PDB file of C-alpha atoms in Angstrom:
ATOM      1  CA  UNK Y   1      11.219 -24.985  -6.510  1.00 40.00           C
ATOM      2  CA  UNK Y   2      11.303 -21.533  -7.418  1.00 47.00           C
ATOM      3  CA  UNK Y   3      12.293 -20.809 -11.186  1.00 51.00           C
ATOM      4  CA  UNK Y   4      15.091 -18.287 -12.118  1.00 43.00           C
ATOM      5  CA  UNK Y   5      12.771 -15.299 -13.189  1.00 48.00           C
ATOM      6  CA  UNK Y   6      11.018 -15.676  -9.171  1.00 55.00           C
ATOM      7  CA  UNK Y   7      14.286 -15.190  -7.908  1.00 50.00           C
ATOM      8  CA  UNK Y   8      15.225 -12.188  -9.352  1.00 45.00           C
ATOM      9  CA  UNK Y   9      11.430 -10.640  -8.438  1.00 55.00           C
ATOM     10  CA  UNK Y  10      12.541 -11.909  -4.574  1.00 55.00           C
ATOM     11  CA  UNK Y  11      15.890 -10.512  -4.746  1.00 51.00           C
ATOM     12  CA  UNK Y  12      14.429  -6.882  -6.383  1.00 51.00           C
ATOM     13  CA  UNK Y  13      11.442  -6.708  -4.036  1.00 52.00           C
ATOM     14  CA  UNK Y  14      13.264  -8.090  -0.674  1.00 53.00           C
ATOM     15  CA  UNK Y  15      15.473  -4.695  -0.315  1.00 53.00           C
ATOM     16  CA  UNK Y  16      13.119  -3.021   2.108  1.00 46.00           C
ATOM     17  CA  UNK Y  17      12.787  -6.286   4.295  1.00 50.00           C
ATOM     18  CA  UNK Y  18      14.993  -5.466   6.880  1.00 48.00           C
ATOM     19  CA  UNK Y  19      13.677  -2.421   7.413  1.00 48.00           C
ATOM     20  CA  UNK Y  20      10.443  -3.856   8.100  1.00 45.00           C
ATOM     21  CA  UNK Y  21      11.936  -6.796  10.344  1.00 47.00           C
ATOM     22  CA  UNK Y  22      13.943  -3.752  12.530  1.00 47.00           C
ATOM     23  CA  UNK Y  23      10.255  -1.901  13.050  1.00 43.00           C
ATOM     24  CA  UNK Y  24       8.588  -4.810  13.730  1.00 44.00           C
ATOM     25  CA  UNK Y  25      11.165  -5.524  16.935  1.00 45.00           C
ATOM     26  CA  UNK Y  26      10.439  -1.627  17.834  1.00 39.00           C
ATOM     27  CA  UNK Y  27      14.339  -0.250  16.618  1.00 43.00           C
ATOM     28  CA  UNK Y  28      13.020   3.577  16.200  1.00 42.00           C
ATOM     29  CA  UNK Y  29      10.899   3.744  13.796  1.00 78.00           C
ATOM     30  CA  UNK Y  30      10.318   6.832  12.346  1.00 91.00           C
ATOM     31  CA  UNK Y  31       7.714   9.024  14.488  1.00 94.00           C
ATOM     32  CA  UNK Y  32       5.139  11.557  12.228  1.00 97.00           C
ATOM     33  CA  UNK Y  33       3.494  12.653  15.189  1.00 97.00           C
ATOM     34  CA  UNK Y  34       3.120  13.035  18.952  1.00 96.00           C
ATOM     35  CA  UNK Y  35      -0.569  12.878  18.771  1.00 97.00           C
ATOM     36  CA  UNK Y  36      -2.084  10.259  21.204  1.00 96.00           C
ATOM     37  CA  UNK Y  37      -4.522   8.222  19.379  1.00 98.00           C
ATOM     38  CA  UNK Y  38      -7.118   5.345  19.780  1.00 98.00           C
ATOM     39  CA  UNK Y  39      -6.219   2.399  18.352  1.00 98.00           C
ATOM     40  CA  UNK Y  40      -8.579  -1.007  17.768  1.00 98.00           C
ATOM     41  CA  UNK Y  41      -7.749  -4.289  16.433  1.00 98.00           C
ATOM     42  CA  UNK Y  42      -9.985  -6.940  14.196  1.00 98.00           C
ATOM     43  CA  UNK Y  43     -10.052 -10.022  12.642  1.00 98.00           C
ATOM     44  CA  UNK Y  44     -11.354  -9.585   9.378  1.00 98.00           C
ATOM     45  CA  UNK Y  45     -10.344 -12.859   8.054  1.00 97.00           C
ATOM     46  CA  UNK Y  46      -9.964 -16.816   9.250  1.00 96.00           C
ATOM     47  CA  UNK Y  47      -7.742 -18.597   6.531  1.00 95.00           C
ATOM     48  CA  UNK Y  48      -6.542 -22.237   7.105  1.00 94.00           C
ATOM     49  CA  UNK Y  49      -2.883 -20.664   8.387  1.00 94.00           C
ATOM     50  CA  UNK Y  50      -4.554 -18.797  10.969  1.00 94.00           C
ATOM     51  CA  UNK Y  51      -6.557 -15.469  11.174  1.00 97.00           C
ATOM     52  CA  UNK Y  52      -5.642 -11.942   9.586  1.00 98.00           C
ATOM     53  CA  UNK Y  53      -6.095  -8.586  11.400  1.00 98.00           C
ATOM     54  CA  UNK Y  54      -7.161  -4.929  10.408  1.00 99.00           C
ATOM     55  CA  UNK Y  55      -4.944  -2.410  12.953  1.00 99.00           C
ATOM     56  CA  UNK Y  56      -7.098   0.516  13.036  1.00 99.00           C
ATOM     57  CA  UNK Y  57      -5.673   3.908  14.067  1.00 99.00           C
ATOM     58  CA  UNK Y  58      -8.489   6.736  14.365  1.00 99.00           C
ATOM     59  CA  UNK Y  59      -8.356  10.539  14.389  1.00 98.00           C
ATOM     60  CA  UNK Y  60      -8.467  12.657  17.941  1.00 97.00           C
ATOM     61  CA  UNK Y  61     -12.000  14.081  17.457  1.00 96.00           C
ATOM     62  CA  UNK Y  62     -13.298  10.620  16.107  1.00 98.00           C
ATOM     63  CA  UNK Y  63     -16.748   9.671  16.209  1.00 97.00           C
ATOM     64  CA  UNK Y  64     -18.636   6.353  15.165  1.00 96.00           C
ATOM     65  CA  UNK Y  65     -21.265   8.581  13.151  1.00 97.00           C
ATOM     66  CA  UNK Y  66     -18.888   9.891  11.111  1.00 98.00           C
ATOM     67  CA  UNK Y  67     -18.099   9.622   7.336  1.00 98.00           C
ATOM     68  CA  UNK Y  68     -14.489   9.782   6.859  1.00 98.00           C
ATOM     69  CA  UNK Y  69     -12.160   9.043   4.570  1.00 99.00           C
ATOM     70  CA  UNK Y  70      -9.815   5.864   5.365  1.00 99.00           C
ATOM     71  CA  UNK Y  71      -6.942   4.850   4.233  1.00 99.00           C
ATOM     72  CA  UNK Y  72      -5.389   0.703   4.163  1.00 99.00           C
ATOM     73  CA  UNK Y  73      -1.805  -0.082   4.166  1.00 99.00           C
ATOM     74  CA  UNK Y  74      -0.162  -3.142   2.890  1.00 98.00           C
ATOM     75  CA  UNK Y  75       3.360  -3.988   3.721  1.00 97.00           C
ATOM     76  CA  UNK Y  76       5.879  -4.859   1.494  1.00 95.00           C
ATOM     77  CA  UNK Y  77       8.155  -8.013   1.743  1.00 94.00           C
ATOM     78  CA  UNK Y  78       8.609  -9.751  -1.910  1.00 91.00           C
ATOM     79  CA  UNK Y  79       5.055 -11.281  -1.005  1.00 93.00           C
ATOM     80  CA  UNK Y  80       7.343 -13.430   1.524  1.00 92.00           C
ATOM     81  CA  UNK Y  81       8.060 -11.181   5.227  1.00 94.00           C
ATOM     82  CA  UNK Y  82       7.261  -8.173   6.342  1.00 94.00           C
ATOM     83  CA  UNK Y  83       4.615  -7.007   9.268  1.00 94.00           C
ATOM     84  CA  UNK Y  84       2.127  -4.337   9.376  1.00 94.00           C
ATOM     85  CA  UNK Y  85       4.650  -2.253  11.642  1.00 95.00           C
ATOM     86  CA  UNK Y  86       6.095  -1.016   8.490  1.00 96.00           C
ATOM     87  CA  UNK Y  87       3.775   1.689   7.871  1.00 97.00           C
ATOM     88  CA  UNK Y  88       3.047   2.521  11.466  1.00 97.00           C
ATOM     89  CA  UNK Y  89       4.624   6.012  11.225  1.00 97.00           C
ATOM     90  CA  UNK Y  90       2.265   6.920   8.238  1.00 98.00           C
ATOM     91  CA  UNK Y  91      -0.868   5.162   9.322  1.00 98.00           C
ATOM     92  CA  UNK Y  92      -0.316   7.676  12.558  1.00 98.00           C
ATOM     93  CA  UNK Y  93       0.165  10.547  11.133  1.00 99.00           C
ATOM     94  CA  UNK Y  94      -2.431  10.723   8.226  1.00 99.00           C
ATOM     95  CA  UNK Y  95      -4.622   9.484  10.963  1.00 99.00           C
ATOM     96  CA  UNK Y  96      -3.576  12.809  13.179  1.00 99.00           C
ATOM     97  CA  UNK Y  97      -4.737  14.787  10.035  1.00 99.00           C
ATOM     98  CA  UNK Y  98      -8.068  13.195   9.969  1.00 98.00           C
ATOM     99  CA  UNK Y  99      -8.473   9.810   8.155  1.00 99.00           C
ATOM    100  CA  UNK Y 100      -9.444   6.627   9.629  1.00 99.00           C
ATOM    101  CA  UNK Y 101      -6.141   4.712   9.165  1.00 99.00           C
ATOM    102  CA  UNK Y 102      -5.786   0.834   8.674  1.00 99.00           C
ATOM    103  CA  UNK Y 103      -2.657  -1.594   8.707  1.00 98.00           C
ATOM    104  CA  UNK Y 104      -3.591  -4.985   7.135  1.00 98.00           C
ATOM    105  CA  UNK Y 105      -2.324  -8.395   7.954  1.00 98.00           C
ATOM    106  CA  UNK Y 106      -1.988 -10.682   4.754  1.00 98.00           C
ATOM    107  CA  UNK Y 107      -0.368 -14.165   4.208  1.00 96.00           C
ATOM    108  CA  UNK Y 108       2.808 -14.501   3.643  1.00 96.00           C
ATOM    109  CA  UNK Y 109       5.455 -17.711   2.473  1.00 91.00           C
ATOM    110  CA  UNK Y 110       7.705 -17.477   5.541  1.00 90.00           C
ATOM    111  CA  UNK Y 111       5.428 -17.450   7.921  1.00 93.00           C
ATOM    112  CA  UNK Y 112       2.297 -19.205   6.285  1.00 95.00           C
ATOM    113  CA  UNK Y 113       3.470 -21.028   3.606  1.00 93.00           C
ATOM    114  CA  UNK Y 114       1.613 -19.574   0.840  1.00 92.00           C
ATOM    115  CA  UNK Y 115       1.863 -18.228  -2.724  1.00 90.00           C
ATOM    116  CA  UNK Y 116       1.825 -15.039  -3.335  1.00 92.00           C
ATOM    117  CA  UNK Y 117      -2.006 -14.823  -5.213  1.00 93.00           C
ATOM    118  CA  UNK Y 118      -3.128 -15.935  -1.402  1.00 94.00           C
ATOM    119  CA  UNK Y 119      -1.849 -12.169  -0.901  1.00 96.00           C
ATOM    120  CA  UNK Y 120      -3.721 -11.065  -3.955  1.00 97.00           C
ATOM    121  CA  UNK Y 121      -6.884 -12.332  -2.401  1.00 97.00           C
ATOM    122  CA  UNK Y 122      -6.464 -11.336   1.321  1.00 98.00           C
ATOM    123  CA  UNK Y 123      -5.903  -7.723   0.453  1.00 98.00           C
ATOM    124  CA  UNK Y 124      -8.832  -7.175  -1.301  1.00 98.00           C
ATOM    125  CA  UNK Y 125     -10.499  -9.325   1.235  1.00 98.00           C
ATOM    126  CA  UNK Y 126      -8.963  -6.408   3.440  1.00 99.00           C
ATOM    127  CA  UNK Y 127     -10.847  -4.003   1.868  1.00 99.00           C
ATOM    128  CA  UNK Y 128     -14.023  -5.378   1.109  1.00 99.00           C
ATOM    129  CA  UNK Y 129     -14.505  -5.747   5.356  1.00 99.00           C
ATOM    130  CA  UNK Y 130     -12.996  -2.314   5.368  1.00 99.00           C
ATOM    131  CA  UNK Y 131     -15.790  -1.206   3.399  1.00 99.00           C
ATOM    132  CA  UNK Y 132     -18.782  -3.166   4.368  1.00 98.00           C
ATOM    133  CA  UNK Y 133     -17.756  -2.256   8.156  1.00 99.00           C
ATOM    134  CA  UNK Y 134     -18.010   1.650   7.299  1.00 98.00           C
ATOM    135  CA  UNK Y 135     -20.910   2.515   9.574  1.00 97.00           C
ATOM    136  CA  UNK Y 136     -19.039   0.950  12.637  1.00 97.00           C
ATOM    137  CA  UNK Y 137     -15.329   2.374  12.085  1.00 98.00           C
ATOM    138  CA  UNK Y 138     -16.948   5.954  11.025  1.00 98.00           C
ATOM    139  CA  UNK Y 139     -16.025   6.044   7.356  1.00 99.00           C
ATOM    140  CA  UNK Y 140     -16.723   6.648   4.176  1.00 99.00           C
ATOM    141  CA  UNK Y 141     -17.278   3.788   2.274  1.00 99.00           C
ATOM    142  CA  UNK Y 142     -16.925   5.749  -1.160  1.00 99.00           C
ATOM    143  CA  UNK Y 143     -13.299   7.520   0.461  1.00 99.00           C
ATOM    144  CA  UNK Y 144     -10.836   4.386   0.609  1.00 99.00           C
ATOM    145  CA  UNK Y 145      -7.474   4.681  -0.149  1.00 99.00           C
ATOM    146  CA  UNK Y 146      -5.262   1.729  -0.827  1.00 99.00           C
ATOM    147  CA  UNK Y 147      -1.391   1.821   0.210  1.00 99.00           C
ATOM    148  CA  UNK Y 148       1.381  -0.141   0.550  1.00 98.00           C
ATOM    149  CA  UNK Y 149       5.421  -0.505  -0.313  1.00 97.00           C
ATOM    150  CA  UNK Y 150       6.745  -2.759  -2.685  1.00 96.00           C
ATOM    151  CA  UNK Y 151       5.160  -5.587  -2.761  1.00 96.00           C
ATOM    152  CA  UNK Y 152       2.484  -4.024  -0.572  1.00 97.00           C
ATOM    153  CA  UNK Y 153       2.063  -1.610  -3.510  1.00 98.00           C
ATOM    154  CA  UNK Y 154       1.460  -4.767  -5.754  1.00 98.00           C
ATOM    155  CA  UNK Y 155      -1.200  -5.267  -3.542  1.00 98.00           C
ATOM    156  CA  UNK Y 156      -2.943  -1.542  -3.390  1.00 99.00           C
ATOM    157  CA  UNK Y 157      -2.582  -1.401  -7.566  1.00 99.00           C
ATOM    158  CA  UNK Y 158      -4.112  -5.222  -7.562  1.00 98.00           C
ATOM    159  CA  UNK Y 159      -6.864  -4.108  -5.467  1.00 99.00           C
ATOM    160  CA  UNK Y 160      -8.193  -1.542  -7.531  1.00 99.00           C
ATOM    161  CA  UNK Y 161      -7.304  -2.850 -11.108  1.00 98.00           C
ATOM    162  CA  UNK Y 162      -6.909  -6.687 -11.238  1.00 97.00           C
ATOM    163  CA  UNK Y 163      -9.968  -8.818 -12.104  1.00 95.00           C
ATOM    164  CA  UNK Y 164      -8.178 -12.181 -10.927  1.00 91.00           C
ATOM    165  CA  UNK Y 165      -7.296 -14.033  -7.788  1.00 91.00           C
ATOM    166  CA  UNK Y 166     -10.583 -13.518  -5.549  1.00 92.00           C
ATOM    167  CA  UNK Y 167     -11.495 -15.158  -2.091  1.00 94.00           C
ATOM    168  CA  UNK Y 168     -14.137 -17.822  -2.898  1.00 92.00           C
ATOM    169  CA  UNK Y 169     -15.240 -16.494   0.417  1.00 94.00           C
ATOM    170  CA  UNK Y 170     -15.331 -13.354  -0.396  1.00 95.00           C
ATOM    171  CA  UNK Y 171     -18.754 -11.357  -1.439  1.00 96.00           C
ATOM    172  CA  UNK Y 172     -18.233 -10.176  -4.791  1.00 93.00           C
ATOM    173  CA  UNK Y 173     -21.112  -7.642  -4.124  1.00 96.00           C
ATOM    174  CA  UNK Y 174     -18.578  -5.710  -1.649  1.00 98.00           C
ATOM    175  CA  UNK Y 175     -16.227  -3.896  -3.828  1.00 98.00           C
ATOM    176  CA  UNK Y 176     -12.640  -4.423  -3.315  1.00 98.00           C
ATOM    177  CA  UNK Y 177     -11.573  -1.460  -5.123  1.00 98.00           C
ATOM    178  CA  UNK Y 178     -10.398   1.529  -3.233  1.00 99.00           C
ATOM    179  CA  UNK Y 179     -11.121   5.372  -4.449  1.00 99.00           C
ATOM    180  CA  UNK Y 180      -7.169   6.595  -4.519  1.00 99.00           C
ATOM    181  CA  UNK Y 181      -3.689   5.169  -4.566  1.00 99.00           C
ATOM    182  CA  UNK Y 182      -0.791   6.129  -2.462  1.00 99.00           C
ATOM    183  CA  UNK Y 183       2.097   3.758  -3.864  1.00 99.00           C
ATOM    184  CA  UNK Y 184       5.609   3.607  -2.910  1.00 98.00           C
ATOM    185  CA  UNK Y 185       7.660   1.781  -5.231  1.00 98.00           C
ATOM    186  CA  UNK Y 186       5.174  -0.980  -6.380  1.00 98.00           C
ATOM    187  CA  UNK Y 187       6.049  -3.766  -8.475  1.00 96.00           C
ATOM    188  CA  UNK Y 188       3.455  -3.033 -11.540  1.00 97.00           C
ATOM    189  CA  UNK Y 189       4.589  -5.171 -14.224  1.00 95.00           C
ATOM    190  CA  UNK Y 190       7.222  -7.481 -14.672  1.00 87.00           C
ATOM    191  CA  UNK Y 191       5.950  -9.342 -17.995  1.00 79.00           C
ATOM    192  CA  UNK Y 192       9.612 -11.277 -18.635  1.00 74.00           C
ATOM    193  CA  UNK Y 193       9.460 -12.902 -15.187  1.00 72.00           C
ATOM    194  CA  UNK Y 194       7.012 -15.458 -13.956  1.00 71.00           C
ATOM    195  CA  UNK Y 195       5.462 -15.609 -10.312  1.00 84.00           C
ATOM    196  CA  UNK Y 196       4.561 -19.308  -9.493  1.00 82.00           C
ATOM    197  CA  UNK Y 197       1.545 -20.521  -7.716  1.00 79.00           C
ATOM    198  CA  UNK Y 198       1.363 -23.102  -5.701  1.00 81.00           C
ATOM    199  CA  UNK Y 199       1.063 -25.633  -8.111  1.00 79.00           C
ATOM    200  CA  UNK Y 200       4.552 -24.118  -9.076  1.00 82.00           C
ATOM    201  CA  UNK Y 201       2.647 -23.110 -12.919  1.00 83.00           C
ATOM    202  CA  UNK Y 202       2.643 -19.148 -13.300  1.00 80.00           C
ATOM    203  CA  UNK Y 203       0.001 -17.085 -12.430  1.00 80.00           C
ATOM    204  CA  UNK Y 204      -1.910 -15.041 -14.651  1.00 84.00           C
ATOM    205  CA  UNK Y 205      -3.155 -12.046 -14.714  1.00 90.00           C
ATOM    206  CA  UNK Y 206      -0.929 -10.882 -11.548  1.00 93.00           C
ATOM    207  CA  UNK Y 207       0.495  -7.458 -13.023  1.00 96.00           C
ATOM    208  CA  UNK Y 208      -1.491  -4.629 -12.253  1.00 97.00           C
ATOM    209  CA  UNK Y 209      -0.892  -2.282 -15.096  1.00 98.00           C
ATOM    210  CA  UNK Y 210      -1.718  -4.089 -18.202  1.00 96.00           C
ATOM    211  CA  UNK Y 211      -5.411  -3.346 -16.550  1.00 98.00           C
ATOM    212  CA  UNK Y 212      -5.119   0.236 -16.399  1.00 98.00           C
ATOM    213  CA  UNK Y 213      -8.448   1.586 -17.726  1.00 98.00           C
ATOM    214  CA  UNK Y 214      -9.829   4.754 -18.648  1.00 98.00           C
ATOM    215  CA  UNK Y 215     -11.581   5.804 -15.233  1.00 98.00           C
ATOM    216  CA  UNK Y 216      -9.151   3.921 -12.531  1.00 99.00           C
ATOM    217  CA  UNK Y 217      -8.386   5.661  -9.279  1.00 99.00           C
ATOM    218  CA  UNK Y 218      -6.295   8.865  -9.039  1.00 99.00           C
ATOM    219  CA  UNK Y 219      -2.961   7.327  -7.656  1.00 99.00           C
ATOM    220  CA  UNK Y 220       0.759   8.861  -6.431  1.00 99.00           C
ATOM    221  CA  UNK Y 221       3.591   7.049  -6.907  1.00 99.00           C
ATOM    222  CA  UNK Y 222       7.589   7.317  -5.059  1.00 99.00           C
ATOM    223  CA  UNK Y 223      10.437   5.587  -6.644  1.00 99.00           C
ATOM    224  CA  UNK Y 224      14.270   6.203  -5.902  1.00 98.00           C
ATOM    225  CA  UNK Y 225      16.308   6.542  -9.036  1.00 98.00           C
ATOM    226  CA  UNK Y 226      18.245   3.978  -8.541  1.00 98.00           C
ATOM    227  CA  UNK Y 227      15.521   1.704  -8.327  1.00 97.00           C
ATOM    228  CA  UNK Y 228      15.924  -1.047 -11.122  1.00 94.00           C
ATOM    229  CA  UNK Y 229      11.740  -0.661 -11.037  1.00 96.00           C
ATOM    230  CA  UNK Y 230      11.467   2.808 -11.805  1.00 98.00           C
ATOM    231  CA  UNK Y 231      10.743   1.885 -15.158  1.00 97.00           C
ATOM    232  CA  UNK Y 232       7.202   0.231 -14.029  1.00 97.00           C
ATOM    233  CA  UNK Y 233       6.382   4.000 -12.242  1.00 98.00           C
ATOM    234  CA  UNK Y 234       7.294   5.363 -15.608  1.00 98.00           C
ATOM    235  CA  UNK Y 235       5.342   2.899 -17.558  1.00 98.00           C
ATOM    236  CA  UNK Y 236       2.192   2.991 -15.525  1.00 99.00           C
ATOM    237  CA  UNK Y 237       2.315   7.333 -15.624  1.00 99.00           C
ATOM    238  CA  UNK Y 238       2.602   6.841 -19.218  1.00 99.00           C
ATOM    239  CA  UNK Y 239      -0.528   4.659 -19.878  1.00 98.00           C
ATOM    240  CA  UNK Y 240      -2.443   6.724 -16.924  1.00 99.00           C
ATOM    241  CA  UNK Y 241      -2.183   9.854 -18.751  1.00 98.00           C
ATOM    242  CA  UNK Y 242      -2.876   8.611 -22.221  1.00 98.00           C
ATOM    243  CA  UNK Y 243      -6.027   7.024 -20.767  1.00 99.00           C
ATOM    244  CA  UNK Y 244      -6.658  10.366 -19.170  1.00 98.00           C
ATOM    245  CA  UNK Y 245      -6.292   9.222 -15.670  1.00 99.00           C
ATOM    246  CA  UNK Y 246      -4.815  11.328 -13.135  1.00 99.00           C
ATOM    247  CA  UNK Y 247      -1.452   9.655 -12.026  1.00 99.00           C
ATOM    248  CA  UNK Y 248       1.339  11.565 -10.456  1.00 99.00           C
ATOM    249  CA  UNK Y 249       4.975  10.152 -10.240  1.00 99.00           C
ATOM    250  CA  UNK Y 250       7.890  11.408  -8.192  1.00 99.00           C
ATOM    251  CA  UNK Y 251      11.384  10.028  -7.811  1.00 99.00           C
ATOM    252  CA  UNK Y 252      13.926  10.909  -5.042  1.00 99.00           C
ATOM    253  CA  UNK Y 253      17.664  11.426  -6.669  1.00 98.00           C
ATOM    254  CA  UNK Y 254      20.112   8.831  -6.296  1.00 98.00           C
ATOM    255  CA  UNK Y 255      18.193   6.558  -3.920  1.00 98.00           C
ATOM    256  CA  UNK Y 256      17.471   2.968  -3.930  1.00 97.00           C
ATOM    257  CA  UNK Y 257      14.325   0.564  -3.401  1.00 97.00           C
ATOM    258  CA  UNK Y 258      12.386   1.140   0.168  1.00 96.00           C
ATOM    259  CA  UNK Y 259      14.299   4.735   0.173  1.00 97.00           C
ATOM    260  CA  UNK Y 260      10.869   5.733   1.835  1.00 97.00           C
ATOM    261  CA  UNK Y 261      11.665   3.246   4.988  1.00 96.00           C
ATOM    262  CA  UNK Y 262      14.346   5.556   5.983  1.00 95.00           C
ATOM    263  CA  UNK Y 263      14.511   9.316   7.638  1.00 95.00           C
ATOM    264  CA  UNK Y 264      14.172  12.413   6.041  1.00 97.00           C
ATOM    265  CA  UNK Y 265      12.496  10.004   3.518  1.00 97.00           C
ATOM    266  CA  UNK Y 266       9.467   9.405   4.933  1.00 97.00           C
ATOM    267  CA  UNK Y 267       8.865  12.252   6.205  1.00 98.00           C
ATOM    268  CA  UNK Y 268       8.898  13.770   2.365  1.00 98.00           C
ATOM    269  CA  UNK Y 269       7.008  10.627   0.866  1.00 99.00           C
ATOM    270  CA  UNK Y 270       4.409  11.213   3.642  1.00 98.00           C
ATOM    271  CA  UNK Y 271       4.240  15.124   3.314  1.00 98.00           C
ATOM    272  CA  UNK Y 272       3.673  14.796  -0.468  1.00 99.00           C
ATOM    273  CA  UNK Y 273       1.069  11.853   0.199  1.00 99.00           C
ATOM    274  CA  UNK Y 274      -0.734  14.482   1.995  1.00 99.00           C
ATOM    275  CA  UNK Y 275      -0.619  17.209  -0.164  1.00 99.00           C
ATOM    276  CA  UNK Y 276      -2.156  14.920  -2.773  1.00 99.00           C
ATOM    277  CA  UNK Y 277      -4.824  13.805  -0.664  1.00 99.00           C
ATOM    278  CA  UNK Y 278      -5.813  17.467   0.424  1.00 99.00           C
ATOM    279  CA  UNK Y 279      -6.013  17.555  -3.699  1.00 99.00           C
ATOM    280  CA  UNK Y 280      -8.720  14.885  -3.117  1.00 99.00           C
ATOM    281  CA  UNK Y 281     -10.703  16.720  -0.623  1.00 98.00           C
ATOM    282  CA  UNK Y 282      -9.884  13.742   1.364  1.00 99.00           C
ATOM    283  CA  UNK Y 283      -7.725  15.752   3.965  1.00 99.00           C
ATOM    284  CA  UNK Y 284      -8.209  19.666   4.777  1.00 97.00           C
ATOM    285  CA  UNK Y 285      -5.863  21.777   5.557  1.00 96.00           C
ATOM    286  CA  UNK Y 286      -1.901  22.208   5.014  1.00 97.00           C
ATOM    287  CA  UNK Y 287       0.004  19.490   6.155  1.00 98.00           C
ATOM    288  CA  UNK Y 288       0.985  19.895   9.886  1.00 97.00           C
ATOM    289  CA  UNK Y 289       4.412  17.091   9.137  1.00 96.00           C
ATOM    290  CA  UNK Y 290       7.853  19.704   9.917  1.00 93.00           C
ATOM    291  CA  UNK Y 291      10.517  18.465   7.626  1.00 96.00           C
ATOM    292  CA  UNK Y 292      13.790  17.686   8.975  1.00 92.00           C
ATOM    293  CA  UNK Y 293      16.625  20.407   8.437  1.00 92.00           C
ATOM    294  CA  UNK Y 294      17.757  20.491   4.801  1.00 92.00           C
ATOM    295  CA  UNK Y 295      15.685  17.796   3.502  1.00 96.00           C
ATOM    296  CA  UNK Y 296      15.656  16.638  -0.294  1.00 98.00           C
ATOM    297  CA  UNK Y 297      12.866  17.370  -2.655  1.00 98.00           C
ATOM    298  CA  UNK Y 298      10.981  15.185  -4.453  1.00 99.00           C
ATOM    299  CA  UNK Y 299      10.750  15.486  -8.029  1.00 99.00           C
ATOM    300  CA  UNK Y 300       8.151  15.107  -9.937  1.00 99.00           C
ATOM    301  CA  UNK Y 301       7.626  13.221 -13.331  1.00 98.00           C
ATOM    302  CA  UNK Y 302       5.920  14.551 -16.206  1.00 93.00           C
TER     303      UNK Y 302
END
């Protein structure tokens, strides 16, 4: 039975599930690009619910012996729906500009029956085959970026900062944690609210920012203003800069959770992602994304 302070993470984080139902049934998604790409699928997991995929998108003028930089993107879903469709668009079009792009399966309750540090462990079981299957998928195993919305963005932060939840499957000599951060409104930290296992006792160690160290991956984060979670972008900008990490935050006026789902949106959220990325060396170039007509700025947190 779910406790009080669960519900009101479900009901916070659950906002951009629709939007992820209506892409996975193919209702217009948004399109970044007209590029044709080559696409591969593989199993990079077998769980007792069933196996997990890696949905690998790869650049025109790709070549197995290259070193790329890659990027992995985690849906978001309150840890409970959502598909890999959701970042389809971006995965695309960042893989048109030259990454190696990857959409990750990852257990979910509605559909597996699972809690949500079974999430915890398959993304960074996501990126630890990512990364010890470099040489075959032509990247960079010193170039990943994590991604992901929401809850998905719980997942990217967890990757890179969280000691806990780990595969006992997993090898711990593969590191799970990406180089960069591209997170659109991730829950960080919500310390007054438990999230139950499946023993129904709350898990520790779940929230990703009270392990921000000096050192951690460069990251950009997106948050509407009208986002009750805005606060945990603000928070974890706060403690990145006084740890002298490179964070960047930027907020879209007036807009609400899984504002990035939506046109001319996405198109911004994915134009900045790739001006930060170019900042990286990780893309070259200006971004080749044409904004819609009169479409909002971003703006940026200090």
């Amino acid at each position: 039975m779910k406790t009080a302070a669960t519900a009101v993470i479900l009901m916070l984080l659950a906002t951009a599930v629709a939007v992820s139902a209506a892409q996975a049934k193919g209702r217009n998604p948004v399109k970044l690009t007209t590029v044709e790409l080559k696409t591969s699928e593989h199993v990079f997991k077998q769980t007792p619910q069933g196996e997990l995929k890696l949905y690998v998108h790869y650049p025109p003028d790709w070549k197995k012996s290259d070193k790329r930089p890659a990027i992995i993107f985690f849906f978001g879903g309150a840890w409970r729906h959502g598909t890999s469709a959701q970042f389809e668009p971006q995965a695309a079009y960042l893989a048109a500009r030259g990454l190696v792009s990857v959409r990750a399966d990852y257990r979910i309750a509605s559909k597996h029956k699972t809690t949500p540090e079974k999430c915890t462990e398959d993304a960074k079981s996501a990126v630890r085959w990512l990364r010890s299957h470099a040489g075959e998928l032509g990247v960079d195993p010193d170039k990943i970026i994590a991604s992901g919305g929401s809850a998905g963005g719980h997942l990217a932060a967890t990757t890179a900062l969280v000691p806990a939840h780990e595969a006992k499957e997993d090898d711990a000599k593969i590191s799970c944690k990406p180089n960069a951060l591209v997170l659109f409104n991730p829950a960080l930290h919500f310390p007054e609210h438990a999230v139950n296992d499946a023993d129904g006792k709350p898990l520790k160690d779940f929230w990703p920012t009270p392990f921000l160290k000096k050192g951690a991956p460069p990251a950009i984060l997106f948050f509407g203003t009208k986002d009750r979670m805005v606060t945990q972008g603000q928070e974890f900008l706060a403690k990145s800069k006084a740890l002298g990490n490179r964070a960047e935050l930027y907020t879209a006026a007036d807009q609400p959770h899984g504002f990035f789902n939506r046109s001319p949106w996405t198109e911004v959220t994915a134009r900045q992602t790739d001006i930060f990325l170019a900042s990286l060396g990780y893309l070259q170039g200006d971004p080749t994304l044409k904004l819609p007509a009169n479409a909002p700025s971003l703006k940026r947190e200090e």
